């Protein structure tokens, strides 16, 4: 009997579910979709069968995640790809925070669920939604392996010198305060694909990965293992992002409390939702910012310059951490599509062996590619990320091996 080869990937947010169904024999996507505004009267599901068939959209109230997954199952069944199919090998779930315990993809059981729940205080916006999606899927297919793939797992290889904050050790340990990092599935996928682009094995290559979306993070990857990353205890630390400040003097929070009378919740909202590019110029869409710059908008130009300045600092810092760099890889929405960001971030780093070829950089493509000139000592690459494929691959490999260790 042929073993099942399909994996359903679920990314459950607080009011949305993104999903993809893949056939792992050839990494082929069979369907994908999005359920959004769960719990509202204006809920919507958009489903796209990728092996023929038209995109379908339905609008109307979807009360909760259970109803959302039921709607997903109905859409898949309409294409002959139902969740009850014997060809389904596993359901892979994106889980944002796995702490230090979960260093690899993990088959979910009651103990794993309890640990994900214990981590809610350090991922209050993400882990609760991830848990709802997992529990709903488990209720629908209790017979099927459910696999958690953690955003933090790739970064657990960081040495203590990179992961520890310089605060009292007992306090840090008591409250799990350390640098965990995020976007790990993307950094893992892109670092490996970059090695492939160079014709080498991941163990042979040192890569700086720049995941630049509305959320943004950098990582230093030595021989396939992360040794540093820009996000920390939460996704707030590091690069300038769409609405997040990134690195900031911690005393700013005390100042805002004492002088402005702001509460902890108000400061949280300010730094996470009203800062970054949107705080600097009112826009967090890089395309709109570039349009405004072309029209002479000084606020947009300053926001862009601050964004790029922070990028350069991390490229330089991670160059120093790695000692030898084989490639700098840009990925995610901004990294893959904003040629001016790539050009500006690399400009002036020629002494480090970095350069961008203007013609290569201007080409738009969905393919991984090198955009540095042939003489450059360090390759500059654009590598489209594929977090869903990474989750599917990790989930399928775990189920296929029959592993499922929770440690």
CSV table of C-alpha atoms in Angstrom, one decimal:
chain,number,residue,atom,x,y,z
A,1,UNK,CA,0.0,0.0,0.0
A,2,UNK,CA,1.4,3.4,-1.0
A,3,UNK,CA,1.9,5.6,2.1
A,4,UNK,CA,0.0,9.0,2.2
A,5,UNK,CA,2.0,11.9,0.8
A,6,UNK,CA,-0.1,15.0,1.4
A,7,UNK,CA,0.4,17.6,4.2
A,8,UNK,CA,-2.0,20.3,5.1
A,9,UNK,CA,-0.3,23.4,6.5
A,10,UNK,CA,-2.3,25.6,8.9
A,11,UNK,CA,-1.2,29.1,10.1
A,12,UNK,CA,-3.9,30.2,12.6
A,13,UNK,CA,-3.9,33.8,13.6
A,14,UNK,CA,-6.2,35.5,16.1
A,15,UNK,CA,-8.9,36.2,13.4
A,16,UNK,CA,-7.6,34.3,10.4
A,17,UNK,CA,-6.5,30.9,9.1
A,18,UNK,CA,-4.0,30.6,6.2
A,19,UNK,CA,-3.7,27.2,4.7
A,20,UNK,CA,-2.0,25.2,1.9
A,21,UNK,CA,-2.3,21.6,0.9
A,22,UNK,CA,0.9,20.1,-0.6
A,23,UNK,CA,1.9,16.8,-2.1
A,24,UNK,CA,5.3,15.9,-0.7
A,25,UNK,CA,6.3,13.6,-3.6
A,26,UNK,CA,7.3,16.7,-5.6
A,27,UNK,CA,6.5,19.6,-3.2
A,28,UNK,CA,3.5,20.4,-5.4
A,29,UNK,CA,0.8,22.7,-4.1
A,30,UNK,CA,-2.7,21.3,-4.6
A,31,UNK,CA,-4.6,24.2,-3.0
A,32,UNK,CA,-4.3,27.3,-0.8
A,33,UNK,CA,-6.5,29.8,0.8
A,34,UNK,CA,-7.3,32.2,3.5
A,35,UNK,CA,-10.1,32.6,6.0
A,36,UNK,CA,-10.2,36.1,7.5
A,37,UNK,CA,-12.2,38.3,9.9
A,38,UNK,CA,-13.2,35.2,11.9
A,39,UNK,CA,-15.9,36.1,14.4
A,40,UNK,CA,-17.2,39.0,12.4
A,41,UNK,CA,-20.3,39.4,10.2
A,42,UNK,CA,-17.9,40.2,7.3
A,43,UNK,CA,-15.9,37.0,7.4
A,44,UNK,CA,-14.5,35.8,4.1
A,45,UNK,CA,-12.8,32.7,2.7
A,46,UNK,CA,-10.8,32.8,-0.5
A,47,UNK,CA,-9.8,29.4,-1.9
A,48,UNK,CA,-7.6,28.7,-4.8
A,49,UNK,CA,-7.2,25.2,-6.3
A,50,UNK,CA,-3.8,25.1,-7.9
A,51,UNK,CA,-4.2,22.1,-10.2
A,52,UNK,CA,-7.0,23.5,-12.3
A,53,UNK,CA,-10.2,25.2,-11.3
A,54,UNK,CA,-11.2,28.8,-10.5
A,55,UNK,CA,-10.5,30.8,-7.4
A,56,UNK,CA,-13.6,30.9,-5.2
A,57,UNK,CA,-14.6,33.5,-2.6
A,58,UNK,CA,-17.4,33.3,-0.1
A,59,UNK,CA,-18.5,36.0,2.3
A,60,UNK,CA,-20.6,35.7,5.4
A,61,UNK,CA,-20.2,35.2,9.2
A,62,UNK,CA,-17.7,32.6,10.4
A,63,UNK,CA,-18.2,32.4,14.1
A,64,UNK,CA,-14.9,30.8,15.3
A,65,UNK,CA,-11.9,28.7,14.3
A,66,UNK,CA,-13.9,25.5,14.4
A,67,UNK,CA,-16.3,27.0,11.8
A,68,UNK,CA,-13.3,28.3,9.8
A,69,UNK,CA,-11.7,24.9,9.6
A,70,UNK,CA,-15.0,23.3,8.6
A,71,UNK,CA,-15.2,25.9,5.8
A,72,UNK,CA,-11.7,25.0,4.7
A,73,UNK,CA,-12.5,21.3,4.7
A,74,UNK,CA,-15.6,21.9,2.6
A,75,UNK,CA,-13.6,23.9,0.0
A,76,UNK,CA,-10.9,21.2,-0.2
A,77,UNK,CA,-13.6,18.5,-0.5
A,78,UNK,CA,-15.2,20.4,-3.4
A,79,UNK,CA,-11.9,19.8,-5.2
A,80,UNK,CA,-11.6,16.2,-4.2
A,81,UNK,CA,-9.0,17.0,-1.6
A,82,UNK,CA,-11.0,16.6,1.6
A,83,UNK,CA,-9.4,16.6,5.1
A,84,UNK,CA,-10.8,13.1,5.5
A,85,UNK,CA,-8.7,11.8,2.6
A,86,UNK,CA,-6.5,8.7,3.3
A,87,UNK,CA,-3.8,10.5,1.3
A,88,UNK,CA,-3.4,13.1,4.1
A,89,UNK,CA,-0.2,12.2,6.0
A,90,UNK,CA,-0.2,15.0,8.6
A,91,UNK,CA,-1.3,18.5,9.5
A,92,UNK,CA,1.5,20.9,10.1
A,93,UNK,CA,0.9,23.9,12.3
A,94,UNK,CA,3.0,27.1,12.5
A,95,UNK,CA,3.6,27.9,16.2
A,96,UNK,CA,5.3,31.2,16.9
A,97,UNK,CA,6.9,30.5,20.2
A,98,UNK,CA,8.5,27.2,21.3
A,99,UNK,CA,10.8,28.5,24.0
A,100,UNK,CA,14.0,26.5,24.6
A,101,UNK,CA,12.4,23.1,24.8
A,102,UNK,CA,11.2,22.8,21.2
A,103,UNK,CA,14.2,22.8,19.0
A,104,UNK,CA,12.7,20.6,16.2
A,105,UNK,CA,9.3,19.9,14.7
A,106,UNK,CA,7.3,18.0,17.2
A,107,UNK,CA,4.3,15.7,17.1
A,108,UNK,CA,1.6,17.3,19.2
A,109,UNK,CA,0.2,15.6,22.3
A,110,UNK,CA,-1.3,16.9,25.6
A,111,UNK,CA,2.1,17.6,27.1
A,112,UNK,CA,3.1,19.6,24.0
A,113,UNK,CA,-0.1,21.6,24.1
A,114,UNK,CA,0.4,22.4,27.8
A,115,UNK,CA,4.0,23.7,27.1
A,116,UNK,CA,2.8,25.9,24.2
A,117,UNK,CA,0.2,27.3,26.6
A,118,UNK,CA,2.8,28.0,29.3
A,119,UNK,CA,4.6,30.1,26.7
A,120,UNK,CA,1.6,32.4,26.1
A,121,UNK,CA,3.0,35.2,28.4
A,122,UNK,CA,6.0,35.6,26.0
A,123,UNK,CA,3.8,35.4,22.8
A,124,UNK,CA,0.4,36.7,23.9
A,125,UNK,CA,-0.6,37.7,20.4
A,126,UNK,CA,0.3,34.5,18.6
A,127,UNK,CA,0.5,31.3,20.7
A,128,UNK,CA,-3.2,31.5,21.9
A,129,UNK,CA,-4.4,31.6,18.2
A,130,UNK,CA,-2.0,28.8,17.3
A,131,UNK,CA,-3.4,26.7,20.1
A,132,UNK,CA,-7.0,27.3,18.9
A,133,UNK,CA,-6.1,26.1,15.4
A,134,UNK,CA,-4.3,23.0,16.7
A,135,UNK,CA,-7.1,22.0,19.0
A,136,UNK,CA,-9.7,22.5,16.3
A,137,UNK,CA,-7.8,20.4,13.8
A,138,UNK,CA,-7.1,17.7,16.4
A,139,UNK,CA,-10.9,17.4,17.0
A,140,UNK,CA,-11.6,17.1,13.3
A,141,UNK,CA,-8.8,14.5,12.6
A,142,UNK,CA,-7.9,12.9,16.0
A,143,UNK,CA,-6.4,9.9,14.0
A,144,UNK,CA,-3.9,12.1,12.1
A,145,UNK,CA,-0.4,13.2,13.3
A,146,UNK,CA,-0.5,16.9,14.1
A,147,UNK,CA,2.9,18.5,13.9
A,148,UNK,CA,4.0,21.8,15.5
A,149,UNK,CA,6.8,23.7,13.6
A,150,UNK,CA,8.1,26.5,15.7
A,151,UNK,CA,9.3,30.0,14.5
A,152,UNK,CA,11.9,30.0,17.3
A,153,UNK,CA,13.3,26.5,16.7
A,154,UNK,CA,16.0,27.5,14.1
A,155,UNK,CA,17.4,30.0,16.5
A,156,UNK,CA,17.9,27.7,19.5
A,157,UNK,CA,21.4,27.0,18.2
A,158,UNK,CA,22.5,30.5,19.2
A,159,UNK,CA,25.3,30.4,21.8
A,160,UNK,CA,24.5,31.7,25.2
A,161,UNK,CA,26.7,34.8,24.5
A,162,UNK,CA,24.3,35.8,21.8
A,163,UNK,CA,21.0,34.6,23.4
A,164,UNK,CA,21.5,36.1,26.9
A,165,UNK,CA,20.6,39.6,27.9
A,166,UNK,CA,23.0,41.3,30.3
A,167,UNK,CA,20.6,41.3,33.2
A,168,UNK,CA,20.4,39.5,36.6
A,169,UNK,CA,20.6,35.8,35.8
A,170,UNK,CA,18.1,34.7,38.4
A,171,UNK,CA,15.5,37.2,37.3
A,172,UNK,CA,16.1,36.2,33.6
A,173,UNK,CA,15.8,32.5,34.3
A,174,UNK,CA,12.7,32.9,36.6
A,175,UNK,CA,10.8,34.8,33.9
A,176,UNK,CA,12.3,33.1,30.8
A,177,UNK,CA,13.9,36.4,29.6
A,178,UNK,CA,16.3,35.8,26.8
A,179,UNK,CA,16.6,36.2,23.0
A,180,UNK,CA,14.5,33.6,21.2
A,181,UNK,CA,14.3,35.0,17.6
A,182,UNK,CA,11.4,34.6,15.2
A,183,UNK,CA,10.8,33.9,11.4
A,184,UNK,CA,12.8,30.8,12.0
A,185,UNK,CA,11.2,28.7,9.3
A,186,UNK,CA,11.9,31.4,6.8
A,187,UNK,CA,15.6,31.8,7.9
A,188,UNK,CA,16.1,28.1,7.8
A,189,UNK,CA,14.6,27.8,4.3
A,190,UNK,CA,16.3,30.8,2.8
A,191,UNK,CA,19.8,29.9,4.2
A,192,UNK,CA,19.5,26.4,2.7
A,193,UNK,CA,18.2,27.7,-0.7
A,194,UNK,CA,21.1,30.3,-0.7
A,195,UNK,CA,23.6,27.5,-0.3
A,196,UNK,CA,21.9,25.6,-3.2
A,197,UNK,CA,22.1,28.8,-5.3
A,198,UNK,CA,25.9,28.9,-4.7
A,199,UNK,CA,26.2,25.2,-5.6
A,200,UNK,CA,27.3,24.2,-2.0
A,201,UNK,CA,26.0,22.3,1.0
A,202,UNK,CA,24.5,24.4,3.8
A,203,UNK,CA,27.4,23.2,6.1
A,204,UNK,CA,29.9,24.9,3.8
A,205,UNK,CA,28.2,28.3,3.7
A,206,UNK,CA,28.0,31.4,6.0
A,207,UNK,CA,24.9,33.5,5.2
A,208,UNK,CA,23.4,36.7,6.4
A,209,UNK,CA,19.6,36.4,5.9
A,210,UNK,CA,17.5,39.5,5.8
A,211,UNK,CA,13.7,38.7,6.1
A,212,UNK,CA,12.1,42.0,5.2
A,213,UNK,CA,8.3,42.1,5.4
A,214,UNK,CA,6.0,44.1,7.6
A,215,UNK,CA,7.8,42.3,10.3
A,216,UNK,CA,11.6,42.1,9.7
A,217,UNK,CA,14.5,40.2,11.1
A,218,UNK,CA,18.1,39.4,10.3
A,219,UNK,CA,20.1,36.3,11.1
A,220,UNK,CA,23.7,35.2,11.0
A,221,UNK,CA,23.9,31.5,9.8
A,222,UNK,CA,27.2,29.7,10.1
A,223,UNK,CA,27.3,26.3,8.3
A,224,UNK,CA,23.5,25.9,8.4
A,225,UNK,CA,23.1,26.8,12.1
A,226,UNK,CA,21.9,30.2,13.4
A,227,UNK,CA,24.4,31.9,15.6
A,228,UNK,CA,22.6,35.3,16.0
A,229,UNK,CA,19.4,36.9,15.1
A,230,UNK,CA,17.9,40.4,15.5
A,231,UNK,CA,14.5,39.6,17.2
A,232,UNK,CA,14.6,38.8,20.9
A,233,UNK,CA,12.2,37.9,23.7
A,234,UNK,CA,9.5,39.2,21.4
A,235,UNK,CA,9.4,40.2,17.7
A,236,UNK,CA,9.8,43.9,18.7
A,237,UNK,CA,13.6,43.9,18.9
A,238,UNK,CA,15.9,44.5,15.9
A,239,UNK,CA,15.3,46.1,12.5
A,240,UNK,CA,12.9,48.9,11.8
A,241,UNK,CA,9.7,47.3,10.7
A,242,UNK,CA,6.3,48.3,9.3
A,243,UNK,CA,4.8,49.3,12.6
A,244,UNK,CA,7.4,48.2,15.2
A,245,UNK,CA,10.3,50.3,16.4
A,246,UNK,CA,13.0,47.7,16.5
A,247,UNK,CA,16.0,48.5,18.7
A,248,UNK,CA,15.3,51.3,21.2
A,249,UNK,CA,16.9,52.5,24.4
A,250,UNK,CA,14.9,50.6,27.1
A,251,UNK,CA,14.8,53.8,29.2
A,252,UNK,CA,12.4,55.3,26.6
A,253,UNK,CA,9.7,53.2,28.2
A,254,UNK,CA,10.4,54.6,31.7
A,255,UNK,CA,10.6,58.1,30.3
A,256,UNK,CA,7.2,57.8,28.6
A,257,UNK,CA,5.7,56.4,31.8
A,258,UNK,CA,7.1,59.1,34.0
A,259,UNK,CA,7.0,62.2,31.8
A,260,UNK,CA,4.1,61.4,29.4
A,261,UNK,CA,2.0,59.4,32.0
A,262,UNK,CA,1.6,56.5,29.5
A,263,UNK,CA,0.6,53.1,30.8
A,264,UNK,CA,2.4,49.9,30.0
A,265,UNK,CA,-0.3,48.9,27.6
A,266,UNK,CA,-0.2,52.3,25.9
A,267,UNK,CA,3.6,52.0,25.5
A,268,UNK,CA,3.2,48.5,24.1
A,269,UNK,CA,0.7,49.7,21.5
A,270,UNK,CA,3.0,52.6,20.6
A,271,UNK,CA,6.1,50.5,20.0
A,272,UNK,CA,4.4,47.6,18.3
A,273,UNK,CA,1.7,49.2,16.3
A,274,UNK,CA,2.4,52.9,15.9
A,275,UNK,CA,6.2,53.0,15.4
A,276,UNK,CA,8.6,51.8,12.6
A,277,UNK,CA,7.8,53.2,9.2
A,278,UNK,CA,4.2,54.0,10.0
A,279,UNK,CA,5.3,56.1,13.0
A,280,UNK,CA,8.0,57.9,11.0
A,281,UNK,CA,6.0,58.8,8.0
A,282,UNK,CA,2.4,57.4,8.3
A,283,UNK,CA,2.9,54.6,5.8
A,284,UNK,CA,4.2,51.1,6.2
A,285,UNK,CA,4.0,50.1,2.5
A,286,UNK,CA,7.4,50.4,1.0
A,287,UNK,CA,5.9,51.0,-2.5
A,288,UNK,CA,3.9,54.0,-1.2
A,289,UNK,CA,7.0,55.3,0.6
A,290,UNK,CA,9.1,55.1,-2.5
A,291,UNK,CA,6.3,56.9,-4.5
A,292,UNK,CA,6.3,59.7,-1.9
A,293,UNK,CA,10.1,59.9,-2.1
A,294,UNK,CA,9.9,60.3,-5.8
A,295,UNK,CA,7.5,63.2,-5.3
A,296,UNK,CA,10.0,64.9,-2.9
A,297,UNK,CA,8.4,63.9,0.5
A,298,UNK,CA,11.0,64.6,3.2
A,299,UNK,CA,9.3,62.5,5.9
A,300,UNK,CA,9.2,59.5,3.6
A,301,UNK,CA,12.8,60.0,2.6
A,302,UNK,CA,13.9,60.1,6.3
A,303,UNK,CA,11.9,57.0,7.2
A,304,UNK,CA,13.6,55.2,4.3
A,305,UNK,CA,17.0,56.3,5.4
A,306,UNK,CA,16.4,55.2,9.0
A,307,UNK,CA,15.2,51.8,7.8
A,308,UNK,CA,18.3,51.4,5.6
A,309,UNK,CA,20.7,52.6,8.3
A,310,UNK,CA,19.5,49.9,10.7
A,311,UNK,CA,19.8,47.3,7.9
A,312,UNK,CA,23.4,48.3,7.3
A,313,UNK,CA,24.3,48.1,11.0
A,314,UNK,CA,23.0,44.5,11.2
A,315,UNK,CA,24.8,43.5,8.0
A,316,UNK,CA,28.0,44.9,9.4
A,317,UNK,CA,27.5,43.4,12.9
A,318,UNK,CA,26.7,39.9,11.5
A,319,UNK,CA,29.7,40.1,9.1
A,320,UNK,CA,31.8,40.6,12.3
A,321,UNK,CA,30.0,37.7,14.1
A,322,UNK,CA,30.5,35.3,11.2
A,323,UNK,CA,34.0,36.4,10.3
A,324,UNK,CA,33.6,35.1,6.7
A,325,UNK,CA,30.4,35.7,4.7
A,326,UNK,CA,29.6,33.9,1.5
A,327,UNK,CA,26.3,35.5,0.8
A,328,UNK,CA,23.7,38.1,1.9
A,329,UNK,CA,20.2,36.9,1.1
A,330,UNK,CA,17.2,39.2,0.9
A,331,UNK,CA,13.7,37.7,1.3
A,332,UNK,CA,10.0,38.3,2.2
A,333,UNK,CA,7.8,41.0,0.7
A,334,UNK,CA,10.1,44.0,0.8
A,335,UNK,CA,13.3,42.0,0.5
A,336,UNK,CA,12.1,40.2,-2.7
A,337,UNK,CA,10.4,43.1,-4.4
A,338,UNK,CA,12.0,46.4,-3.3
A,339,UNK,CA,15.1,46.9,-5.5
A,340,UNK,CA,15.8,50.3,-4.0
A,341,UNK,CA,16.0,48.8,-0.5
A,342,UNK,CA,18.5,46.2,-1.6
A,343,UNK,CA,20.6,48.7,-3.5
A,344,UNK,CA,20.7,51.2,-0.6
A,345,UNK,CA,21.4,48.5,2.0
A,346,UNK,CA,24.5,47.3,0.2
A,347,UNK,CA,25.7,50.7,-1.1
A,348,UNK,CA,29.0,51.7,0.5
A,349,UNK,CA,29.9,48.2,1.7
A,350,UNK,CA,32.3,47.5,-1.2
A,351,UNK,CA,35.3,47.1,1.2
A,352,UNK,CA,33.4,44.1,2.7
A,353,UNK,CA,33.3,42.5,-0.8
A,354,UNK,CA,29.6,43.4,-1.3
A,355,UNK,CA,28.1,45.1,-4.3
A,356,UNK,CA,24.9,45.0,-6.3
A,357,UNK,CA,24.6,45.0,-10.1
A,358,UNK,CA,22.0,47.6,-11.0
A,359,UNK,CA,20.6,45.7,-14.0
A,360,UNK,CA,20.4,42.4,-12.2
A,361,UNK,CA,18.8,44.1,-9.2
A,362,UNK,CA,16.1,45.7,-11.3
A,363,UNK,CA,14.8,42.4,-12.7
A,364,UNK,CA,11.6,41.2,-11.1
A,365,UNK,CA,11.3,37.4,-10.7
A,366,UNK,CA,9.9,34.7,-8.6
A,367,UNK,CA,13.1,32.7,-8.9
A,368,UNK,CA,16.1,32.7,-6.5
A,369,UNK,CA,18.8,34.7,-8.1
A,370,UNK,CA,22.2,36.4,-7.6
A,371,UNK,CA,22.1,40.2,-8.1
A,372,UNK,CA,25.8,40.9,-7.3
A,373,UNK,CA,28.4,41.4,-10.1
A,374,UNK,CA,30.6,38.5,-11.0
A,375,UNK,CA,33.7,40.1,-9.4
A,376,UNK,CA,32.0,40.6,-6.0
A,377,UNK,CA,33.7,38.6,-3.2
A,378,UNK,CA,30.4,38.0,-1.4
A,379,UNK,CA,27.2,37.0,-3.3
A,380,UNK,CA,24.1,39.2,-2.8
A,381,UNK,CA,21.0,37.1,-3.5
A,382,UNK,CA,17.3,37.4,-3.7
A,383,UNK,CA,15.7,34.2,-2.4
A,384,UNK,CA,11.9,34.0,-2.2
A,385,UNK,CA,10.9,32.5,1.1
A,386,UNK,CA,8.4,29.6,1.4
A,387,UNK,CA,7.5,29.1,5.0
A,388,UNK,CA,4.6,26.8,4.1
A,389,UNK,CA,6.8,24.5,2.1
A,390,UNK,CA,9.3,24.5,4.9
A,391,UNK,CA,6.6,23.5,7.5
A,392,UNK,CA,5.3,20.8,5.2
A,393,UNK,CA,8.7,19.4,4.6
A,394,UNK,CA,9.6,19.3,8.3
A,395,UNK,CA,6.2,17.8,9.2
A,396,UNK,CA,6.4,15.1,6.6
A,397,UNK,CA,9.9,14.1,7.4
A,398,UNK,CA,9.0,13.8,11.1
A,399,UNK,CA,5.9,11.6,10.3
A,400,UNK,CA,7.8,9.6,7.7
A,401,UNK,CA,10.6,8.8,10.1
A,402,UNK,CA,8.1,7.9,12.8
A,403,UNK,CA,10.1,10.1,15.3
A,404,UNK,CA,7.8,12.4,17.2
A,405,UNK,CA,10.1,13.1,20.1
A,406,UNK,CA,8.9,15.9,22.4
A,407,UNK,CA,12.3,17.0,23.4
